[in-house]
Amino acid sequence: MNPLYLPYNLHRHLSGKHVHLLIAADARQAEYWYQNLKYWTNDAAHLYWFSDWETLPYDQYTPHPDLIAERLRVLAELPTRERGVVVTSAAALSQRLCPQTHLDRYGIHLSVGDRLKRDDLIHRLGQAGYQHTVHITSKGEYAARGSIIDLYPMNAPDPIRLEWFDDDIDSIRTFAVDSQLTLEKHPHISILPRSEIDLSDAGRVCYRQNARLHYGEKITNSPLYRQISDGQTPQGLEYYLPLFYDETATLFDYLPAHSRHIACDNLADTLAQHAAWCEKRYQRTNPLRENQLLPPAALWLQPDEVLAKLARIPTHPYPERATPIDIHGSAAERERMARPRQTGRQHHHPLSDGRRARTMARTPRRLSRHHPHRQPEPPQLPAWRHHPPRRSRPAHQSAHHRLPPPARSRSGQPHPQPAQPHPRHRRRPR
């Protein structure tokens, strides 16, 4: 498989009845496929890019909110899709994810005219992981004042302002963060959870139970255990995701039944390299951390498990070469069409033995280039150019600009005079 030409060759043979899963070797190749497929298919609504967290294994950094929002959008829309293309990498394919019940339980759907108390919505936003602030600036935040709630959903490009009339939702509209001006009105919205981790009260209770079963009762003295129990969300919590659920899922669980897949070359070797890299990071990082880490088997599928799940999905027939184009016509006609086209006027010269030459220029110099028997005539100079103009004396040497004689002292010696500026640099009287 040639990965450079895959987007072009694939878009000509995409089926409108299946969801196609493209598995790239790494994130760079997956992004290349995604951007090129977006150009060739011109159908961004049915094209998804499911990337990994773009952090090193066991890093103490939370992924970017836009990246988390894109992953949640793919997981929420993928099970109900009838057609489309999902581009992912081998590392993201082997990652353990939140179950689909997490999105169904904490997803919020609102419409204009719905009867919902303002305090009930604030409670549901807190259970979905949204943080309360005075003024929202980024995704995953909300602000409440009076009968208005400003909310920045994870799956929306702009923040949303909700207004209540008594207990009914009166209006739903988007607005700009900087100017606070209304952009557009919407009849209904859908709000996804803030994170792939269950940050509700039930999720934190599940974490404490699983942490004590996995690490023992000594985990209660861990700073991470106390922070999560107090309702905080520390950095790098994504690498403890399996502790927040009784069971985890994978990307295979979100794919519809009518899916097809195309995998890169040497997928087994790529998965083995990723598994070895995660194991090496675990052995190097775990002794240095104050909080014990989960082993790689709890966060990623093993290579044989990925290949076994992938074998259950049919393979999409991918043509390695493009369909040849049939060219009709005789050999003489094809040679005539391949000959470079010449344009311009035909000039005849009596010394050329009846031959004609084509040229694109009319000047004598360019004509001599195309007519070897014709020499260009020298240009005729005007009469005034044969005699150069007479040089005039400088202004300070003319009779009208003579300087007065220098003044002399009693001894006959001239007084020192200051240097006179050039007449052209003298200041004119006003």
Short mmCIF file of C-alpha atoms in Angstrom, two decimals:
data_model
loop_
_atom_site.label_atom_id
_atom_site.label_comp_id
_atom_site.label_asym_id
_atom_site.label_seq_id
_atom_site.Cartn_x
_atom_site.Cartn_y
_atom_site.Cartn_z
CA MET A 1 0.00 0.00 0.00
CA ASN A 2 1.26 3.43 -0.95
CA PRO A 3 0.11 5.74 1.88
CA LEU A 4 0.64 8.89 -0.19
CA TYR A 5 -1.96 7.99 -2.83
CA LEU A 6 -4.45 6.24 -0.55
CA PRO A 7 -6.79 9.25 -0.03
CA TYR A 8 -7.13 9.85 -3.77
CA ASN A 9 -7.59 6.20 -4.72
CA LEU A 10 -9.97 5.56 -1.84
CA HIS A 11 -12.36 8.44 -2.44
CA ARG A 12 -13.18 7.02 -5.89
CA HIS A 13 -14.27 3.68 -4.43
CA LEU A 14 -16.03 4.69 -1.21
CA SER A 15 -19.31 2.96 -0.59
CA GLY A 16 -22.31 4.90 0.68
CA LYS A 17 -23.55 1.93 2.71
CA HIS A 18 -20.63 1.36 5.09
CA VAL A 19 -18.52 3.07 7.72
CA HIS A 20 -14.87 2.78 6.73
CA LEU A 21 -12.18 2.54 9.41
CA LEU A 22 -8.72 3.66 8.23
CA ILE A 23 -5.85 2.63 10.53
CA ALA A 24 -2.61 4.58 10.06
CA ALA A 25 0.80 3.76 11.48
CA ASP A 26 1.10 6.98 13.51
CA ALA A 27 -0.65 10.27 14.16
CA ARG A 28 1.22 12.13 11.39
CA GLN A 29 0.10 9.69 8.72
CA ALA A 30 -3.46 9.73 10.07
CA GLU A 31 -3.60 13.52 9.90
CA TYR A 32 -2.30 13.41 6.31
CA TRP A 33 -5.05 10.99 5.31
CA TYR A 34 -7.71 13.03 7.09
CA GLN A 35 -6.76 16.35 5.48
CA ASN A 36 -6.51 14.86 1.99
CA LEU A 37 -9.76 12.96 2.30
CA LYS A 38 -11.46 16.16 3.40
CA TYR A 39 -10.26 17.75 0.15
CA TRP A 40 -11.09 14.91 -2.21
CA THR A 41 -14.44 13.88 -0.73
CA ASN A 42 -15.61 17.42 0.08
CA ASP A 43 -17.84 15.90 2.77
CA ALA A 44 -16.56 16.91 6.19
CA ALA A 45 -19.84 15.94 7.88
CA HIS A 46 -19.17 12.22 7.30
CA LEU A 47 -15.41 12.33 7.96
CA TYR A 48 -13.99 11.76 11.46
CA TRP A 49 -10.52 11.83 12.90
CA PHE A 50 -10.12 9.92 16.17
CA SER A 51 -6.65 10.77 17.46
CA ASP A 52 -4.93 9.74 20.66
CA TRP A 53 -4.35 12.12 23.58
CA GLU A 54 -1.16 13.48 21.93
CA THR A 55 0.80 13.06 25.17
CA LEU A 56 3.53 10.66 26.11
CA PRO A 57 2.36 7.58 28.01
CA TYR A 58 1.91 8.37 31.72
CA ASP A 59 2.44 12.10 31.27
CA GLN A 60 1.05 14.36 34.00
CA TYR A 61 -0.65 16.64 31.49
CA THR A 62 -4.32 16.87 30.57
CA PRO A 63 -4.97 16.78 26.79
CA HIS A 64 -6.14 19.93 25.04
CA PRO A 65 -9.90 20.63 25.43
CA ASP A 66 -10.39 20.81 21.65
CA LEU A 67 -8.85 17.36 21.25
CA ILE A 68 -11.07 15.90 23.96
CA ALA A 69 -14.10 17.57 22.38
CA GLU A 70 -13.33 16.01 18.99
CA ARG A 71 -12.90 12.56 20.51
CA LEU A 72 -16.20 12.86 22.38
CA ARG A 73 -17.98 14.02 19.23
CA VAL A 74 -16.72 11.00 17.29
CA LEU A 75 -17.78 8.59 20.05
CA ALA A 76 -21.23 10.21 20.30
CA GLU A 77 -22.04 10.26 16.56
CA LEU A 78 -20.32 7.12 15.32
CA PRO A 79 -22.77 4.42 16.55
CA THR A 80 -25.70 5.93 14.60
CA ARG A 81 -23.87 6.64 11.34
CA GLU A 82 -24.92 4.81 8.19
CA ARG A 83 -21.88 5.88 6.17
CA GLY A 84 -18.65 7.75 6.74
CA VAL A 85 -14.89 7.45 7.18
CA VAL A 86 -13.07 7.24 10.53
CA VAL A 87 -9.31 7.88 10.45
CA THR A 88 -7.29 6.75 13.45
CA SER A 89 -3.83 5.55 14.41
CA ALA A 90 -2.64 2.25 15.82
CA ALA A 91 -2.07 3.80 19.26
CA ALA A 92 -5.57 5.27 19.43
CA LEU A 93 -7.13 2.02 18.23
CA SER A 94 -5.60 0.05 21.11
CA GLN A 95 -6.66 2.57 23.78
CA ARG A 96 -9.31 1.72 26.39
CA LEU A 97 -12.17 4.25 26.39
CA CYS A 98 -15.16 5.21 28.46
CA PRO A 99 -18.29 3.07 27.94
CA GLN A 100 -21.15 4.35 25.84
CA THR A 101 -23.36 4.60 28.92
CA HIS A 102 -21.22 7.51 30.11
CA LEU A 103 -22.22 9.61 27.11
CA ASP A 104 -25.87 8.57 27.35
CA ARG A 105 -26.14 9.28 31.07
CA TYR A 106 -24.50 12.71 31.16
CA GLY A 107 -25.44 14.01 27.73
CA ILE A 108 -27.95 16.88 27.90
CA HIS A 109 -30.49 17.72 25.18
CA LEU A 110 -32.38 21.03 25.46
CA SER A 111 -34.99 22.73 23.28
CA VAL A 112 -36.80 26.04 23.38
CA GLY A 113 -39.98 25.67 25.44
CA ASP A 114 -38.73 22.76 27.58
CA ARG A 115 -39.77 22.90 31.21
CA LEU A 116 -36.57 22.60 33.25
CA LYS A 117 -35.61 24.42 36.40
CA ARG A 118 -32.45 26.46 36.28
CA ASP A 119 -31.02 24.84 39.42
CA ASP A 120 -31.65 21.36 38.00
CA LEU A 121 -29.60 22.21 34.91
CA ILE A 122 -26.76 23.55 37.08
CA HIS A 123 -26.73 20.28 39.02
CA ARG A 124 -26.63 18.23 35.80
CA LEU A 125 -23.77 20.36 34.45
CA GLY A 126 -21.79 19.73 37.64
CA GLN A 127 -22.34 15.98 37.32
CA ALA A 128 -21.17 16.15 33.69
CA GLY A 129 -17.90 17.71 34.85
CA TYR A 130 -18.45 21.35 33.89
CA GLN A 131 -16.74 23.95 36.09
CA HIS A 132 -18.45 27.05 37.45
CA THR A 133 -16.75 30.40 36.72
CA VAL A 134 -17.69 34.07 36.77
CA HIS A 135 -17.03 34.59 33.01
CA ILE A 136 -16.57 31.68 30.64
CA THR A 137 -13.41 31.72 28.51
CA SER A 138 -12.86 28.12 27.40
CA LYS A 139 -14.76 24.89 26.80
CA GLY A 140 -16.12 22.99 29.77
CA GLU A 141 -17.16 26.08 31.79
CA TYR A 142 -20.47 27.69 32.70
CA ALA A 143 -21.56 30.89 34.45
CA ALA A 144 -24.97 31.58 36.05
CA ARG A 145 -26.49 34.97 36.86
CA GLY A 146 -30.19 35.63 37.39
CA SER A 147 -32.28 33.83 34.79
CA ILE A 148 -29.34 33.46 32.36
CA ILE A 149 -26.79 30.64 32.11
CA ASP A 150 -23.75 30.99 29.85
CA LEU A 151 -22.40 27.62 28.81
CA TYR A 152 -19.48 26.53 26.62
CA PRO A 153 -20.24 22.93 25.51
CA MET A 154 -17.45 20.63 24.44
CA ASN A 155 -19.11 19.95 21.07
CA ALA A 156 -19.94 23.58 20.12
CA PRO A 157 -17.71 26.08 18.29
CA ASP A 158 -19.18 29.05 20.24
CA PRO A 159 -20.58 29.46 23.76
CA ILE A 160 -24.34 29.29 24.32
CA ARG A 161 -26.59 31.57 26.37
CA LEU A 162 -29.79 30.13 27.88
CA GLU A 163 -32.59 32.37 29.14
CA TRP A 164 -35.51 31.29 31.34
CA PHE A 165 -39.03 32.60 31.68
CA ASP A 166 -40.19 31.15 34.98
CA ASP A 167 -39.25 27.43 34.63
CA ASP A 168 -39.38 27.34 30.82
CA ILE A 169 -36.40 27.80 28.48
CA ASP A 170 -37.23 30.99 26.60
CA SER A 171 -34.29 31.27 24.15
CA ILE A 172 -31.10 29.49 23.09
CA ARG A 173 -28.50 31.49 21.21
CA THR A 174 -24.77 31.57 20.62
CA PHE A 175 -22.66 34.61 21.40
CA ALA A 176 -19.09 35.89 21.06
CA VAL A 177 -16.84 35.65 24.10
CA ASP A 178 -15.11 39.01 23.54
CA SER A 179 -18.03 41.27 22.60
CA GLN A 180 -20.88 39.28 24.25
CA LEU A 181 -22.96 39.91 21.12
CA THR A 182 -25.50 37.37 19.87
CA LEU A 183 -24.37 35.38 16.83
CA GLU A 184 -27.24 33.01 16.04
CA LYS A 185 -30.41 31.57 17.57
CA HIS A 186 -30.97 27.81 17.84
CA PRO A 187 -34.17 25.84 18.50
CA HIS A 188 -32.32 23.05 20.37
CA ILE A 189 -28.82 22.01 21.47
CA SER A 190 -27.01 18.85 22.60
CA ILE A 191 -24.37 19.02 25.34
CA LEU A 192 -21.70 16.33 25.78
CA PRO A 193 -19.84 15.62 29.03
CA ARG A 194 -16.73 17.61 29.77
CA SER A 195 -14.34 14.65 29.89
CA GLU A 196 -14.03 10.97 29.09
CA ILE A 197 -13.68 10.42 32.84
CA ASP A 198 -16.76 10.14 35.04
CA LEU A 199 -16.29 13.19 37.30
CA SER A 200 -19.70 12.87 38.97
CA ASP A 201 -20.23 11.81 42.55
CA ALA A 202 -20.91 8.22 41.44
CA GLY A 203 -17.71 8.19 39.38
CA ARG A 204 -15.58 9.36 42.29
CA VAL A 205 -17.10 6.69 44.54
CA CYS A 206 -16.28 4.09 41.88
CA TYR A 207 -12.70 5.36 41.75
CA ARG A 208 -12.22 5.01 45.50
CA GLN A 209 -13.57 1.46 45.47
CA ASN A 210 -11.45 0.32 42.52
CA ALA A 211 -8.35 2.05 43.84
CA ARG A 212 -8.60 0.23 47.19
CA LEU A 213 -9.12 -3.09 45.37
CA HIS A 214 -6.17 -2.52 43.05
CA TYR A 215 -3.64 -0.87 45.40
CA GLY A 216 -4.91 -1.87 48.83
CA GLU A 217 -5.98 0.22 51.81
CA LYS A 218 -2.71 2.13 51.79
CA ILE A 219 -3.92 4.12 48.77
CA THR A 220 -6.08 6.21 51.11
CA ASN A 221 -2.95 8.14 52.12
CA SER A 222 -2.13 9.03 48.50
CA PRO A 223 -2.42 12.73 47.55
CA LEU A 224 -4.26 11.77 44.34
CA TYR A 225 -6.82 9.79 46.32
CA ARG A 226 -7.50 12.72 48.61
CA GLN A 227 -7.75 15.22 45.72
CA ILE A 228 -10.32 13.13 43.87
CA SER A 229 -12.29 12.56 47.08
CA ASP A 230 -12.39 16.33 47.65
CA GLY A 231 -13.87 16.95 44.19
CA GLN A 232 -10.69 18.19 42.49
CA THR A 233 -9.51 17.25 38.98
CA PRO A 234 -5.69 17.02 38.91
CA GLN A 235 -3.57 16.95 35.76
CA GLY A 236 -2.94 13.63 34.02
CA LEU A 237 -6.04 11.96 35.42
CA GLU A 238 -6.74 10.33 32.03
CA TYR A 239 -4.21 7.58 32.78
CA TYR A 240 -6.41 6.46 35.69
CA LEU A 241 -9.55 6.21 33.51
CA PRO A 242 -10.26 2.47 34.10
CA LEU A 243 -10.64 3.11 37.84
CA PHE A 244 -13.69 5.35 37.25
CA TYR A 245 -15.73 2.58 35.56
CA ASP A 246 -16.60 -1.00 36.25
CA GLU A 247 -15.95 -1.87 32.60
CA THR A 248 -14.19 0.01 29.82
CA ALA A 249 -14.78 0.00 26.08
CA THR A 250 -12.70 0.35 22.90
CA LEU A 251 -13.23 1.98 19.54
CA PHE A 252 -14.48 -1.36 18.18
CA ASP A 253 -17.49 -1.14 20.52
CA TYR A 254 -18.57 2.17 18.97
CA LEU A 255 -18.38 1.03 15.34
CA PRO A 256 -21.70 0.10 13.69
CA ALA A 257 -22.28 -3.43 12.44
CA HIS A 258 -21.87 -2.50 8.74
CA SER A 259 -18.27 -1.28 9.09
CA ARG A 260 -15.26 -2.03 6.88
CA HIS A 261 -11.58 -1.44 7.61
CA ILE A 262 -8.33 -0.69 5.78
CA ALA A 263 -5.13 -1.11 7.77
CA CYS A 264 -1.63 0.11 7.06
CA ASP A 265 1.19 -2.25 6.21
CA ASN A 266 2.91 -4.08 9.08
CA LEU A 267 0.16 -3.23 11.58
CA ALA A 268 1.23 -6.08 13.89
CA ASP A 269 4.78 -4.71 14.12
CA THR A 270 3.47 -1.19 14.78
CA LEU A 271 1.26 -2.41 17.62
CA ALA A 272 4.14 -4.39 19.12
CA GLN A 273 6.40 -1.34 19.03
CA HIS A 274 3.75 0.78 20.75
CA ALA A 275 3.24 -1.85 23.46
CA ALA A 276 6.98 -2.04 24.09
CA TRP A 277 7.20 1.75 24.28
CA CYS A 278 4.39 1.93 26.85
CA GLU A 279 5.99 -0.80 28.96
CA LYS A 280 9.32 1.03 28.89
CA ARG A 281 7.66 4.29 29.95
CA TYR A 282 5.88 2.49 32.80
CA GLN A 283 9.07 0.90 34.12
CA ARG A 284 10.87 4.24 33.98
CA THR A 285 8.13 6.51 35.37
CA ASN A 286 6.42 4.44 38.06
CA PRO A 287 9.30 4.46 40.61
CA LEU A 288 9.52 8.27 40.34
CA ARG A 289 5.85 9.01 41.00
CA GLU A 290 4.29 9.66 44.36
CA ASN A 291 1.08 8.07 43.08
CA GLN A 292 1.34 4.54 41.72
CA LEU A 293 0.46 4.09 38.04
CA LEU A 294 -1.70 1.53 36.31
CA PRO A 295 0.12 -1.11 34.23
CA PRO A 296 -0.06 -0.80 30.42
CA ALA A 297 -2.40 -3.79 30.16
CA ALA A 298 -5.07 -1.81 32.05
CA LEU A 299 -4.87 1.19 29.65
CA TRP A 300 -4.20 -0.39 26.23
CA LEU A 301 -5.18 -3.58 24.47
CA GLN A 302 -2.47 -6.09 23.73
CA PRO A 303 -1.46 -6.45 20.05
CA ASP A 304 -3.05 -9.88 19.71
CA GLU A 305 -6.32 -8.56 21.16
CA VAL A 306 -6.40 -5.70 18.64
CA LEU A 307 -5.75 -8.04 15.73
CA ALA A 308 -8.41 -10.47 16.94
CA LYS A 309 -11.06 -7.72 17.15
CA LEU A 310 -9.98 -6.32 13.78
CA ALA A 311 -10.34 -9.73 12.13
CA ARG A 312 -14.09 -9.66 12.88
CA ILE A 313 -14.54 -6.56 10.71
CA PRO A 314 -14.56 -7.21 6.94
CA THR A 315 -11.79 -5.68 4.88
CA HIS A 316 -12.68 -3.03 2.33
CA PRO A 317 -11.32 -3.86 -1.17
CA TYR A 318 -8.73 -1.21 -1.82
CA PRO A 319 -7.37 -0.81 -5.40
CA GLU A 320 -3.65 -0.26 -5.27
CA ARG A 321 -3.56 1.30 -8.75
CA ALA A 322 -5.95 3.71 -10.39
CA THR A 323 -8.14 2.61 -13.31
CA PRO A 324 -6.31 3.28 -16.61
CA ILE A 325 -7.80 5.87 -18.93
CA ASP A 326 -8.58 4.58 -22.46
CA ILE A 327 -7.23 6.95 -25.16
CA HIS A 328 -8.93 6.61 -28.55
CA GLY A 329 -7.55 7.63 -31.95
CA SER A 330 -4.76 6.61 -34.29
CA ALA A 331 -1.04 6.98 -33.64
CA ALA A 332 -0.79 9.94 -36.05
CA GLU A 333 -3.63 11.75 -34.26
CA ARG A 334 -2.03 11.22 -30.83
CA GLU A 335 1.31 12.46 -32.18
CA ARG A 336 -0.34 15.56 -33.58
CA MET A 337 -2.05 16.29 -30.27
CA ALA A 338 1.19 15.79 -28.36
CA ARG A 339 3.09 18.20 -30.62
CA PRO A 340 3.53 21.65 -29.00
CA ARG A 341 1.20 24.24 -30.43
CA GLN A 342 2.85 27.22 -32.18
CA THR A 343 1.22 30.61 -32.50
CA GLY A 344 2.26 33.89 -34.08
CA ARG A 345 2.51 35.63 -37.49
CA GLN A 346 4.39 34.20 -40.45
CA HIS A 347 7.13 36.45 -41.90
CA HIS A 348 8.60 35.77 -45.36
CA HIS A 349 12.09 36.84 -46.31
CA PRO A 350 13.39 36.71 -49.92
CA LEU A 351 16.75 35.22 -48.83
CA SER A 352 15.18 32.27 -47.06
CA ASP A 353 14.67 30.18 -50.27
CA GLY A 354 10.94 30.15 -49.98
CA ARG A 355 10.97 29.04 -46.35
CA ARG A 356 8.80 30.72 -43.76
CA ALA A 357 9.64 31.41 -40.15
CA ARG A 358 7.27 31.91 -37.25
CA THR A 359 7.96 34.54 -34.66
CA MET A 360 6.17 36.16 -31.81
CA ALA A 361 7.97 39.52 -32.01
CA ARG A 362 8.18 42.45 -34.42
CA THR A 363 11.20 44.34 -33.12
CA PRO A 364 14.37 44.22 -35.27
CA ARG A 365 16.41 42.56 -32.55
CA ARG A 366 13.88 39.75 -32.05
CA LEU A 367 13.35 39.38 -35.80
CA SER A 368 17.07 38.81 -36.30
CA ARG A 369 16.91 35.95 -33.84
CA HIS A 370 14.24 34.17 -35.91
CA HIS A 371 15.57 35.26 -39.35
CA PRO A 372 19.26 34.36 -39.58
CA HIS A 373 19.64 36.05 -43.06
CA ARG A 374 18.37 39.39 -41.88
CA GLN A 375 20.51 41.81 -39.92
CA PRO A 376 18.83 44.47 -37.83
CA GLU A 377 19.37 48.04 -38.95
CA PRO A 378 21.13 50.35 -36.50
CA PRO A 379 18.73 52.71 -34.78
CA GLN A 380 18.63 56.25 -36.16
CA LEU A 381 19.53 58.79 -33.50
CA PRO A 382 17.95 62.24 -33.48
CA ALA A 383 20.02 65.18 -34.68
CA TRP A 384 20.37 66.65 -31.24
CA ARG A 385 21.90 63.39 -29.95
CA HIS A 386 24.94 63.68 -32.32
CA HIS A 387 26.20 66.78 -30.54
CA PRO A 388 26.33 66.59 -26.78
CA PRO A 389 25.06 69.68 -24.94
CA ARG A 390 27.60 72.30 -23.90
CA ARG A 391 28.66 72.06 -20.34
CA SER A 392 27.73 75.15 -18.38
CA ARG A 393 29.85 76.62 -15.65
CA PRO A 394 28.78 76.06 -12.04
CA ALA A 395 26.58 78.71 -10.57
CA HIS A 396 29.20 79.86 -8.07
CA GLN A 397 31.63 80.58 -10.98
CA SER A 398 29.25 82.66 -13.07
CA ALA A 399 29.51 86.43 -13.23
CA HIS A 400 26.23 86.92 -11.45
CA HIS A 401 27.37 84.95 -8.41
CA ARG A 402 30.88 86.39 -7.72
CA LEU A 403 31.79 86.72 -4.07
CA PRO A 404 32.90 90.13 -2.69
CA PRO A 405 36.64 90.62 -2.06
CA PRO A 406 37.73 89.60 1.43
CA ALA A 407 38.14 92.38 3.99
CA ARG A 408 41.71 93.19 5.09
CA SER A 409 43.05 94.31 8.44
CA ARG A 410 45.40 97.26 9.10
CA SER A 411 48.42 94.98 8.61
CA GLY A 412 47.14 94.02 5.18
CA GLN A 413 46.27 90.43 6.09
CA PRO A 414 42.74 89.30 5.15
CA HIS A 415 40.38 88.47 7.98
CA PRO A 416 39.46 84.80 8.28
CA GLN A 417 36.10 84.35 6.63
CA PRO A 418 33.67 81.56 7.49
CA ALA A 419 33.12 78.95 4.86
CA GLN A 420 30.44 80.07 2.44
CA PRO A 421 27.78 77.50 1.60
CA HIS A 422 27.05 76.49 -1.90
CA PRO A 423 24.50 78.80 -3.57
CA ARG A 424 22.12 75.92 -3.97
CA HIS A 425 22.18 75.31 -0.19
CA ARG A 426 21.63 78.91 0.83
CA ARG A 427 18.38 79.73 2.52
CA ARG A 428 16.16 81.89 0.40
CA PRO A 429 14.73 85.04 1.97
CA ARG A 430 11.07 84.84 2.75
#
